[in-house]
Coordinates of C-alpha atoms in Angstrom, one line a residue:
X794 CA 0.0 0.0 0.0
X795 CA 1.9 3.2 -1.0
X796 CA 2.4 5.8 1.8
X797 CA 0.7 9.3 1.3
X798 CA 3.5 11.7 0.4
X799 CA 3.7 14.6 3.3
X800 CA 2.7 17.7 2.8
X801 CA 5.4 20.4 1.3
X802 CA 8.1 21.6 4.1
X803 CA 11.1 22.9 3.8
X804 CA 14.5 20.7 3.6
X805 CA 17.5 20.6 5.9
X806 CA 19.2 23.1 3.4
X807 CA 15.6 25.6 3.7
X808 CA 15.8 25.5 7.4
X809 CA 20.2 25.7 7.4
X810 CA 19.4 29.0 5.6
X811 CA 16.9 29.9 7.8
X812 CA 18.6 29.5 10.8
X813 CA 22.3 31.4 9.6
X814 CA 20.5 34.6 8.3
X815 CA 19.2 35.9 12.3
X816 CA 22.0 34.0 13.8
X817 CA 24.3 36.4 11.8
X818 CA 22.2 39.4 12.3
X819 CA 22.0 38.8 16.1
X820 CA 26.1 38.8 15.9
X821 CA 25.9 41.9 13.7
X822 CA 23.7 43.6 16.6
X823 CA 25.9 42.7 19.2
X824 CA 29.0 44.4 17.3
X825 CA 26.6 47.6 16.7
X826 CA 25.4 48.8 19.8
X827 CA 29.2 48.9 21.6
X828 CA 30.3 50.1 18.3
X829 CA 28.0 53.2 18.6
X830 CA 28.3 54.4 21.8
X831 CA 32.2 53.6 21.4
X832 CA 32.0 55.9 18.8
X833 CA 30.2 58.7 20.6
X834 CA 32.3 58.4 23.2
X835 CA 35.3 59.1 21.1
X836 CA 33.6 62.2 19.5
X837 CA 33.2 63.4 23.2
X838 CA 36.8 62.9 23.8
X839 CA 37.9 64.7 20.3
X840 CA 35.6 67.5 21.8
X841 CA 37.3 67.9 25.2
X842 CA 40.7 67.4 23.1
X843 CA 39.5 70.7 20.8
X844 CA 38.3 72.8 24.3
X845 CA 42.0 71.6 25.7
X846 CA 43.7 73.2 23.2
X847 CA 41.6 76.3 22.9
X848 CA 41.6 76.7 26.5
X849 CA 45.7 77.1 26.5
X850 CA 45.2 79.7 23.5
X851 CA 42.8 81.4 25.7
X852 CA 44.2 81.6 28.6
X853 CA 47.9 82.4 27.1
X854 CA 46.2 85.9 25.9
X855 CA 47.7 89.1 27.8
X856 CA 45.4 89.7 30.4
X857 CA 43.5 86.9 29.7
X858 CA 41.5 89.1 27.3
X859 CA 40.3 87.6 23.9
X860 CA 38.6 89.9 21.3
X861 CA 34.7 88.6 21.0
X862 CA 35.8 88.1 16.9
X863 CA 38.7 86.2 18.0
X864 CA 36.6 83.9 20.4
X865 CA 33.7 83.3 18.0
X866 CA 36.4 82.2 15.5
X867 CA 37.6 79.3 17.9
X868 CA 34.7 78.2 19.4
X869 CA 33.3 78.3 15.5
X870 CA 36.6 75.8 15.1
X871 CA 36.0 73.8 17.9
X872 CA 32.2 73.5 17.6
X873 CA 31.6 74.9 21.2
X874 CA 29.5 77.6 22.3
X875 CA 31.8 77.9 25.4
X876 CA 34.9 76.9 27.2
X877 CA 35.5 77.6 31.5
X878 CA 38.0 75.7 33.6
X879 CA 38.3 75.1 37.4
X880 CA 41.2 76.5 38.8
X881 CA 41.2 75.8 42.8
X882 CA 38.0 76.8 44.3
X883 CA 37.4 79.4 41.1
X884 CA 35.5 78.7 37.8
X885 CA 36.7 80.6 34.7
X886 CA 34.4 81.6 31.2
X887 CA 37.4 81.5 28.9
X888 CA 35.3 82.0 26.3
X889 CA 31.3 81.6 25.0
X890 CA 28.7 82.7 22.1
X891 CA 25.6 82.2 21.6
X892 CA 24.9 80.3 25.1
X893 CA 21.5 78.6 25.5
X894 CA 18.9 79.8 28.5
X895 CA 19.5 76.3 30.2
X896 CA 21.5 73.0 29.1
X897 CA 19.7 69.9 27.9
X898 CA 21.9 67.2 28.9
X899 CA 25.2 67.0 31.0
X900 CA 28.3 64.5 30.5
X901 CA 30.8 64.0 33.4
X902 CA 33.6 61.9 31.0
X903 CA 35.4 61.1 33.9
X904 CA 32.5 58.8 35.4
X905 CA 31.0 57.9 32.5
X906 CA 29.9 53.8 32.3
X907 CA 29.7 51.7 29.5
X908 CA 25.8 50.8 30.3
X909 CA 25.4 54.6 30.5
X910 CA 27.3 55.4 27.4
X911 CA 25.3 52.4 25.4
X912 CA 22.0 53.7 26.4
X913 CA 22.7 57.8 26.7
X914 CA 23.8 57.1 22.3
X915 CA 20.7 55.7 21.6
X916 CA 18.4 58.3 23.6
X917 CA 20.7 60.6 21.6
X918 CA 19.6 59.2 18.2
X919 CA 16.1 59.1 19.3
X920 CA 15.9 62.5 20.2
X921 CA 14.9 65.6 17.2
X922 CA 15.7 69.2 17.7
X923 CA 18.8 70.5 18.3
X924 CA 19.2 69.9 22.2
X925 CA 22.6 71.5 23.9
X926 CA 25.0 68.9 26.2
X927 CA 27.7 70.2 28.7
X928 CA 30.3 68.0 28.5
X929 CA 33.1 67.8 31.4
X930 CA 36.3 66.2 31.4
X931 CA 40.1 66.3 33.0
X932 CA 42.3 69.5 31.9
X933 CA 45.9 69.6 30.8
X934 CA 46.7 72.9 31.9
X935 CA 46.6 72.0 35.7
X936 CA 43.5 72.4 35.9
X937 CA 40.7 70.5 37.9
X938 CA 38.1 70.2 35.2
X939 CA 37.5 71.4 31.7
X940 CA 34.0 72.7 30.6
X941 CA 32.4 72.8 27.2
X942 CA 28.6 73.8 25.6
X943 CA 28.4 71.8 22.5
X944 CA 25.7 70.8 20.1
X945 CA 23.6 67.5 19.7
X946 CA 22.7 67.9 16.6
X947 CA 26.0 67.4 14.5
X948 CA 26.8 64.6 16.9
X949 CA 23.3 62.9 16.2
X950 CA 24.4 63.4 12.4
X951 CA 27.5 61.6 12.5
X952 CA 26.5 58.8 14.6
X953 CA 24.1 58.5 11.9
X954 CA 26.7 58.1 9.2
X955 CA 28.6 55.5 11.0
X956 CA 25.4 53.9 11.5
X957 CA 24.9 53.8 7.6
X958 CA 28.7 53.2 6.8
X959 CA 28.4 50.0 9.4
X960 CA 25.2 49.0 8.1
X961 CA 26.5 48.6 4.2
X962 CA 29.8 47.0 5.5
X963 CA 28.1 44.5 8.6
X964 CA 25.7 43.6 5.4
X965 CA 28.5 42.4 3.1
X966 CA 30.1 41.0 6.0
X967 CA 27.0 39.0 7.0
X968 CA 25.8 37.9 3.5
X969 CA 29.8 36.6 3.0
X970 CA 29.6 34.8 6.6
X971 CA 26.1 33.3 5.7
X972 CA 27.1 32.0 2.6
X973 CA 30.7 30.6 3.6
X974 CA 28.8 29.0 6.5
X975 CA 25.8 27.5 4.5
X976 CA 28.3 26.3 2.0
X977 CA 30.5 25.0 4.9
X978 CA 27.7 23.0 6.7
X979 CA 25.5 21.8 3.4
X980 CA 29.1 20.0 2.4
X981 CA 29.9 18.8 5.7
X982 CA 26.3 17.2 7.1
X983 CA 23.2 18.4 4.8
X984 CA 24.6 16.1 1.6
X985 CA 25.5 13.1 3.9
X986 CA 22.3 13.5 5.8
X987 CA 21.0 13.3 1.8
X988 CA 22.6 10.5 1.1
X989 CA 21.6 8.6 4.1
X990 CA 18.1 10.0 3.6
X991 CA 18.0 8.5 -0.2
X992 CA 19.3 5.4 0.8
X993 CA 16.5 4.7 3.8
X994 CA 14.2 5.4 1.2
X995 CA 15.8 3.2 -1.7
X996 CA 16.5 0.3 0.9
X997 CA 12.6 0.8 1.8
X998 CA 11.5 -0.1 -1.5
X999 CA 13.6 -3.1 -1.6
X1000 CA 15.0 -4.5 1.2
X1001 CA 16.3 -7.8 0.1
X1002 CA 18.2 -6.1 -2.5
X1003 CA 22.0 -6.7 -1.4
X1004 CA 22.7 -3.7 -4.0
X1005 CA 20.8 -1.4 -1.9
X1006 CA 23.2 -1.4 1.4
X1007 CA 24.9 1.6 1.6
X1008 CA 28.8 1.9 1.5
X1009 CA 30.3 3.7 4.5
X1010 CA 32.5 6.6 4.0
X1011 CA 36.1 7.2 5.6
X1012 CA 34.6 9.8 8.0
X1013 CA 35.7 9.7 11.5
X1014 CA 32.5 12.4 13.3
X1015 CA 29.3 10.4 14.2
X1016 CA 28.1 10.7 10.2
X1017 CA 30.3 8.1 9.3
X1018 CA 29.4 6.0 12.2
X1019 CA 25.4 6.4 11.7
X1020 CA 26.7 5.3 8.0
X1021 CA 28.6 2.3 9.4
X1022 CA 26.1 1.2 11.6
X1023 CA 23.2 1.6 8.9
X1024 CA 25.7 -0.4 6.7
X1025 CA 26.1 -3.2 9.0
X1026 CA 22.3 -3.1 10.1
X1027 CA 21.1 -3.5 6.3
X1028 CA 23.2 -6.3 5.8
X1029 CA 22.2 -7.7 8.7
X1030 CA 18.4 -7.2 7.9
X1031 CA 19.3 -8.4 4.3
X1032 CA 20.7 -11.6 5.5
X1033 CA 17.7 -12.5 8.1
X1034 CA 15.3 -12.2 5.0
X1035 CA 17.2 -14.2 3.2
X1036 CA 16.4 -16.5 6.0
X1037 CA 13.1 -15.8 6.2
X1038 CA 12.5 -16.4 2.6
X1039 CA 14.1 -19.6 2.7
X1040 CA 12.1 -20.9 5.8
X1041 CA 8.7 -19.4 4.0
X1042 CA 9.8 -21.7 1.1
X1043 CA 10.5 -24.6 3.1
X1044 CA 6.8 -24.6 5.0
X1045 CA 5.3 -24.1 1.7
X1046 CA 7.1 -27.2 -0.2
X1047 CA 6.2 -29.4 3.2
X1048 CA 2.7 -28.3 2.8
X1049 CA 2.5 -29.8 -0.5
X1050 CA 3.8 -33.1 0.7
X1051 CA 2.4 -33.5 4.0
X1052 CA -0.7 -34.9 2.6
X1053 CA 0.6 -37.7 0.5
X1054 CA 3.4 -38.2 3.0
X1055 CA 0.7 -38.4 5.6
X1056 CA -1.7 -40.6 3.9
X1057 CA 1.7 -43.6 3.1
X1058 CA 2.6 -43.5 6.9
X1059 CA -0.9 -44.3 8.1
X1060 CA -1.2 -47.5 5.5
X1061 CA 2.4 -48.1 6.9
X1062 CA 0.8 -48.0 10.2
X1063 CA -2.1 -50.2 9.4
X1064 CA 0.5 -53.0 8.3
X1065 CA 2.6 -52.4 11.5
X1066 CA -0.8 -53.4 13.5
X1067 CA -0.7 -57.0 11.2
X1068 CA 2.5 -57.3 12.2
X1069 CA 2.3 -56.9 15.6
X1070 CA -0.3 -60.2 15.2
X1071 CA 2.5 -63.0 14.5
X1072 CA 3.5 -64.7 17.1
X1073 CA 7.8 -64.5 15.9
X1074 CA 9.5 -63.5 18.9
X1075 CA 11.5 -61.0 17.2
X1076 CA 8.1 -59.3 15.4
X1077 CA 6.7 -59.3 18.9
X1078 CA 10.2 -57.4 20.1
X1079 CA 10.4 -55.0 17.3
X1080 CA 6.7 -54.8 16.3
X1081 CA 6.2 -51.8 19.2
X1082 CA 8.6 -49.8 18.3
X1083 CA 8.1 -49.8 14.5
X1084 CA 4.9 -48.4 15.9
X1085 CA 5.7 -45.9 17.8
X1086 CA 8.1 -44.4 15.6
X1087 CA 5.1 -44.7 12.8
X1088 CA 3.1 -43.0 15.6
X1089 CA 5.9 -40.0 16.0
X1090 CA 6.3 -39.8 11.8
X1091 CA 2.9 -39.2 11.7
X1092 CA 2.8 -36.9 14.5
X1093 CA 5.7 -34.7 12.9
X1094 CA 4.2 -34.7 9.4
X1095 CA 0.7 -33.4 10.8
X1096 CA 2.4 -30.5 12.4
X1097 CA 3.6 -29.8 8.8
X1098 CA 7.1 -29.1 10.1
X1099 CA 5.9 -26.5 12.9
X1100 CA 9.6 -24.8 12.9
X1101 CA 9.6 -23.5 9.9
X1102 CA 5.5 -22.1 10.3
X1103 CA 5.0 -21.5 13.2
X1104 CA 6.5 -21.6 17.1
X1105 CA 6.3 -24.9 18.2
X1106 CA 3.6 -26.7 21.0
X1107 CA 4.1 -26.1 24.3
X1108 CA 6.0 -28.9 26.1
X1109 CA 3.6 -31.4 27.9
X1110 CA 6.2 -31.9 30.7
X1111 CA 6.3 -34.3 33.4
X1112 CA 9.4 -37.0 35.5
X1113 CA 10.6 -39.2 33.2
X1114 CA 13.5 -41.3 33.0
X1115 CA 16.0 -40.3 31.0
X1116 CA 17.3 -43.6 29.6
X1117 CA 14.9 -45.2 28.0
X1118 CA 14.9 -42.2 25.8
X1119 CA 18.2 -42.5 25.2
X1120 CA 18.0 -46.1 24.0
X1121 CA 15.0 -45.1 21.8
X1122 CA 17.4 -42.4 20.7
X1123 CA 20.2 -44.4 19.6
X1124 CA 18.0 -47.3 17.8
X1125 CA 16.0 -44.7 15.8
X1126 CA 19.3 -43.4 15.0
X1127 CA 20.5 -46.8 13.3
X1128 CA 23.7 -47.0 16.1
X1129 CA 23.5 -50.6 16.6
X1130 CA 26.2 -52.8 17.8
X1131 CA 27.5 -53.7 14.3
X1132 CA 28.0 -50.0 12.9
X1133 CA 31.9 -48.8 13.5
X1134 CA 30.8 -46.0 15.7
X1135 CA 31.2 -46.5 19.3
X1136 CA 28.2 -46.1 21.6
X1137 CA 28.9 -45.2 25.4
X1138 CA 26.3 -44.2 27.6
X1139 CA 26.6 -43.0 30.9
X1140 CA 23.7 -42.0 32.7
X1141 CA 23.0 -42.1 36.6
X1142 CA 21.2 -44.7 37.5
X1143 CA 17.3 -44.0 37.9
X1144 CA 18.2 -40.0 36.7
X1145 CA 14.7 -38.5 35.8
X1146 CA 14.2 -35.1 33.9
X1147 CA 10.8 -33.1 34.0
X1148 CA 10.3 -32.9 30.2
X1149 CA 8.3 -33.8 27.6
X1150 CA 9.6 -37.1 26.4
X1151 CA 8.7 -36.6 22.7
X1152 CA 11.0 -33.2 22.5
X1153 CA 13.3 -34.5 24.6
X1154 CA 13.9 -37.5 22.2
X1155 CA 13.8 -34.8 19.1
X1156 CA 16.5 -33.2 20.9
X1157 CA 18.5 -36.3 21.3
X1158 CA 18.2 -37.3 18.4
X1159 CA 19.2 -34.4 16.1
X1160 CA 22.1 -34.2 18.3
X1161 CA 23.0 -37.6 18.4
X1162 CA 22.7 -37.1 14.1
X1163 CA 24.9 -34.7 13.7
X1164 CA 27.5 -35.9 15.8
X1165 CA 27.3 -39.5 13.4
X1166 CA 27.1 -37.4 10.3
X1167 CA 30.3 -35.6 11.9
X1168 CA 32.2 -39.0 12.2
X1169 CA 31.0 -40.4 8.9
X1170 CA 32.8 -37.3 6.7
X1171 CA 35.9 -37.5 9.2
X1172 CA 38.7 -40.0 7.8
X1173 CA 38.7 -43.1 9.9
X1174 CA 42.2 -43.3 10.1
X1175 CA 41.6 -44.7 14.3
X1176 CA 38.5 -46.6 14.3
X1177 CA 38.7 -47.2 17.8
X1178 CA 38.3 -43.1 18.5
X1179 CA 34.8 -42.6 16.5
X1180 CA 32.7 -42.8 19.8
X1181 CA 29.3 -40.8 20.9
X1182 CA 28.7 -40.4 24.0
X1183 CA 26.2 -39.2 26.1
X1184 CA 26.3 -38.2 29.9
X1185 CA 23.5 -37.6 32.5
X1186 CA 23.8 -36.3 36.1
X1187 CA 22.2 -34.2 38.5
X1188 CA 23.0 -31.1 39.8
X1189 CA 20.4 -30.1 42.7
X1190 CA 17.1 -28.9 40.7
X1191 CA 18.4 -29.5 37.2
X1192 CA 19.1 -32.5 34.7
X1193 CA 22.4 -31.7 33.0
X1194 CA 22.7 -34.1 29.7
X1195 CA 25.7 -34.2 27.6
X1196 CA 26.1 -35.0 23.9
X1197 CA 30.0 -35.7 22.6
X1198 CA 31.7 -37.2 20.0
X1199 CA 35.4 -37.6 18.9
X1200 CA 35.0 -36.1 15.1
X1201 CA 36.9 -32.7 13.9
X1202 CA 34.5 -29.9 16.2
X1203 CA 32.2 -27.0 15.1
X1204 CA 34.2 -24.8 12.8
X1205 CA 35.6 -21.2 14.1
X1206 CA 33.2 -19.5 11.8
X1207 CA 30.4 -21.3 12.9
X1208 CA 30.1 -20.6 16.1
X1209 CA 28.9 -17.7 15.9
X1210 CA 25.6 -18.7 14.6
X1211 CA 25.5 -21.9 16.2
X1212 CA 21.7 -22.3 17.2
X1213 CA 20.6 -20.4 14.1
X1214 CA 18.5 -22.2 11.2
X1215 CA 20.1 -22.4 8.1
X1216 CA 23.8 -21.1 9.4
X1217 CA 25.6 -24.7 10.6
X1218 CA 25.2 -27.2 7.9
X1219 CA 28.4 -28.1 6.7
X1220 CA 27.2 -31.2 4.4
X1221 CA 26.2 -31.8 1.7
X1222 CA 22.1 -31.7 1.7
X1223 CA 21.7 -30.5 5.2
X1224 CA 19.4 -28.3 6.1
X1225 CA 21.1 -26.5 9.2
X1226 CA 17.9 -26.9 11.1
X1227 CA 19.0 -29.3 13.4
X1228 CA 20.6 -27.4 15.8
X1229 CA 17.9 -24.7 15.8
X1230 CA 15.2 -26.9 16.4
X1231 CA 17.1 -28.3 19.5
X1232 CA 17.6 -25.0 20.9
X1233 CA 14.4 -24.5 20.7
X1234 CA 12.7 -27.0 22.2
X1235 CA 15.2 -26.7 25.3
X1236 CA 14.5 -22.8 25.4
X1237 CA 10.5 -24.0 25.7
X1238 CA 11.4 -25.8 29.0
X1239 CA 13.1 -23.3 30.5
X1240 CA 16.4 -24.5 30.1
X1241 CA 20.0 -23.7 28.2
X1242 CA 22.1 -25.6 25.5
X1243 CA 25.9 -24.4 24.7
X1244 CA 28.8 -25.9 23.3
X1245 CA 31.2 -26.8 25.7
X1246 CA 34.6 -25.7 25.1
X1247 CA 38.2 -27.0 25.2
X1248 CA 36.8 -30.6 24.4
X1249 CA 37.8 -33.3 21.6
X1250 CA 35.7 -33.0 19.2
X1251 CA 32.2 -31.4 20.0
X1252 CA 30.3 -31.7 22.9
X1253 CA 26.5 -30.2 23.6
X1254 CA 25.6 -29.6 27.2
X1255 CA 21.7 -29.7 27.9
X1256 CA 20.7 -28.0 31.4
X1257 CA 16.6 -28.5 32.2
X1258 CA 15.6 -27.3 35.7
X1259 CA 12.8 -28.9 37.1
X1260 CA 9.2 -26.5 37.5
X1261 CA 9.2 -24.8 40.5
X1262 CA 6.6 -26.8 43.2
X1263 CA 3.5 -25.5 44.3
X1264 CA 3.4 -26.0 48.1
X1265 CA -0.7 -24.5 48.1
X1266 CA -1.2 -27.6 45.9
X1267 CA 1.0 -29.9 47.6
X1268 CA -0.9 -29.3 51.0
X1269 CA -4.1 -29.3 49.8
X1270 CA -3.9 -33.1 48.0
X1271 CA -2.5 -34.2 51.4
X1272 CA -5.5 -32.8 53.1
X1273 CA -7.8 -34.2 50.4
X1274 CA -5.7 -37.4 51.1

């Protein structure tokens, strides 16, 4: 069913953009506003400088008498409408034109603050008219202090050129940042995340396609792990479908056959019950369990292969004894005393297992298979060394079982998928299902099976604890009892 496609938004690239453009104007604002009052603050200075220097003209005249002309002409120079000085306790008009009846706004230089310059620039800029400020600063003549009446209004002008001039250049500035640092980050992550995007989506349309795994990249950052990873996860997810696929295949050609197959072992069966009617001692010996392993082929072909459909039954558990099955095991297994592998069984004496005899015996027996197949390919250069054995003991609570043999051992690269269908068959014709379907069954009782290491040849250990006991139950039969 094909997805809806989502509605339009905008791409990694859309919202890269989008996020660089007030990420650079933010930086730009944060380099204006110092930048302003930094450079107010220097036109002060360049001021006070100006009324310096006009202060030791003025007060180097004879008398300390300037001609009005003459003081109109430097305070035109200096842009000040007057110039006093502190001498000791006495304050001196050096010179002044044009005073205003009462000053707007007065600037001590020497305890000016940078929060106080920042936001006195921008009430400046703000303002309109042409307002007067009294501006005070150190002297250079020995002085205390220096005064001086300027204007506002060609300071408000200038700050707004260098407002304009930094505005043109912070814009170049910003659109060259912007773009060097979209380029920088659509190279370095929005075309990887691209790629990785266009390859979920490929892989998505066909993901058992082994051309569809994407091929890392040398990168070192956490792209070209997320690339590794997806690599190794795709192949992974390639081969387990591969798996699937072949399991699918296999329930579907049992399907076809069960029927047929089926219908041959029950008129099999129906001549084992003849059988069982003449009186041969031998019939009578073998007759029962020609039946029962009629009963079990029968059983297993009406579950239609259950392993490779669906999980199997649930194991109908109960104390058994463990040998019996064994000896079923090894007859149904064709391990009779005439065959040149060894058969050594060594199982305590009255041991008993809470299992469900049928699986159990399925578990024996595949292992107890692949251990023969093992010694059947291995060259019998020792005859006397192809054994199987198999072990039983108690330990407390559980039933530990033990399959060996003396052929070559699980490969290295087999271990690895050991208990995994269609991963261990080294023969010719096997399935690789024997294993799996062992593990299994011995996972549905609650129990473990490993390879034991550091053995000759290969050896399976079976642990199956016995159910926990009720004691509720236990004293309520007594008391019914």
């Amino acid at each position: 069913m094909p997805r809806p496609k989502p509605a339009y938004r905008l791409g990694l690239s859309g919202k890269l953009l989008l996020l660089t453009i007030p990420l650079v104007m933010i930086a730009e604002v944060l380099i204006y506003v110092p930048a302003i009052a930094n450079f107010r603050m220097n036109r002060l200075n360049d001021r006070l400088a100006a009324a310096n220097t006009a202060a030791l003209v003025l007060d180097a005249a004879p008398s300390g008498m300037v001609p009005d002309s003459l003081a109109r002409q430097i305070l035109s120079s200096i842009g000040a409408r007057a110039v006093a000085i502190k001498m000791g306790h006495q304050r001196r008009l050096l010179a002044s034109a044009d005073l205003p009846a009462a000053i707007d706004h007065d600037v001590d230089m020497r305890t000016l603050t940078v929060w106080s310059a920042i936001v006195d620039s921008f009430e400046i800029m703000l303002e309109t008219g042409n307002q007067t400020i009294r501006l005070v600063g150190p002297a250079s003549n020995g002085a205390q202090f220096i005064e001086t009446v300027v204007d506002e209004a060609p300071l408000r002008a200038s700050m707004y050129r260098f407002s304009r001039n930094l505005l043109w250049v912070s814009l170049i500035i910003a659109i060259l940042t912007a773009a060097l640092v979209y380029l920088a980050l659509h190279y370095l992550f929005v075309r990887p995340m691209r790629r990785l995007t266009a390859n979920l989506v490929g892989f998505h349309a066909n993901p058992e396609s082994s051309a569809r795994i994407i091929v890392p990249s040398q990168r070192g950052d956490e792209i070209g792990v997320a690339e590794r990873e997806l690599s190794d996860m795709q192949r992974d997810l390639v081969s387990m479908l591969h798996q699937k696929s072949r399991l699918a295949a296999l329930g579907l050609a049992v399907s076809k056959i069960n029927h047929d197959l089926r219908n041959l072992l029950a008129s099999s069966q129906l001549l084992s019950d003849q059988l069982a009617s003449v009186p041969d001692p031998r019939v009578q010996r073998f007759a029962p369990k020609l039946m029962r392993s009629l009963e079990r082929a029968i059983a297993f072909c009406q579950s239609t292969l259950s392993y490779g459909r669906a999980q199997e039954a649930a194991p109908d558990r109960r104390m058994i004894l463990i040998e019996p099955v064994v000896i079923e095991v090894r007859e149904s297994a064709g391990l009779g005393s005439d065959v040149s592998i060894s058969w050594i069984s060594a199982i305590e004496r009255g041991l008993t297992i809470d299992a469900d005899p049928d699986q159990l015996f399925r578990v024996l027996l595949n292992l107890v298979r692949n251990a023969a197949q093992a010694l059947e390919n291995h060259p019998k250069s020792d005859v006397a060394t192809q054994q199987i054995r198999i072990t039983g003991r108690r330990e407390g609570t559980v039933a530990i079982v033990e399959v060996s043999d003396t052929g070559p051992g699980v490969p290295a690269k087999a271990r690895d998928h050991l208990f995994e269908a269609f991963q261990t068959s080294g023969r010719p014709g096997g399935s690789g299902l024997g294993l799996a379907i062992a593990a299994e069954l011995v996972r549905a009782h609650g129990g473990n099976i490993h390879l034991v290491e550091g053995t000759i040849g290969a050896t399976f250990r079976i642990a199956i604890p016995d159910r926990p006991v009720e004691l509720l139950s236990i004293r309520n039969e007594r008391a019914r009892a």
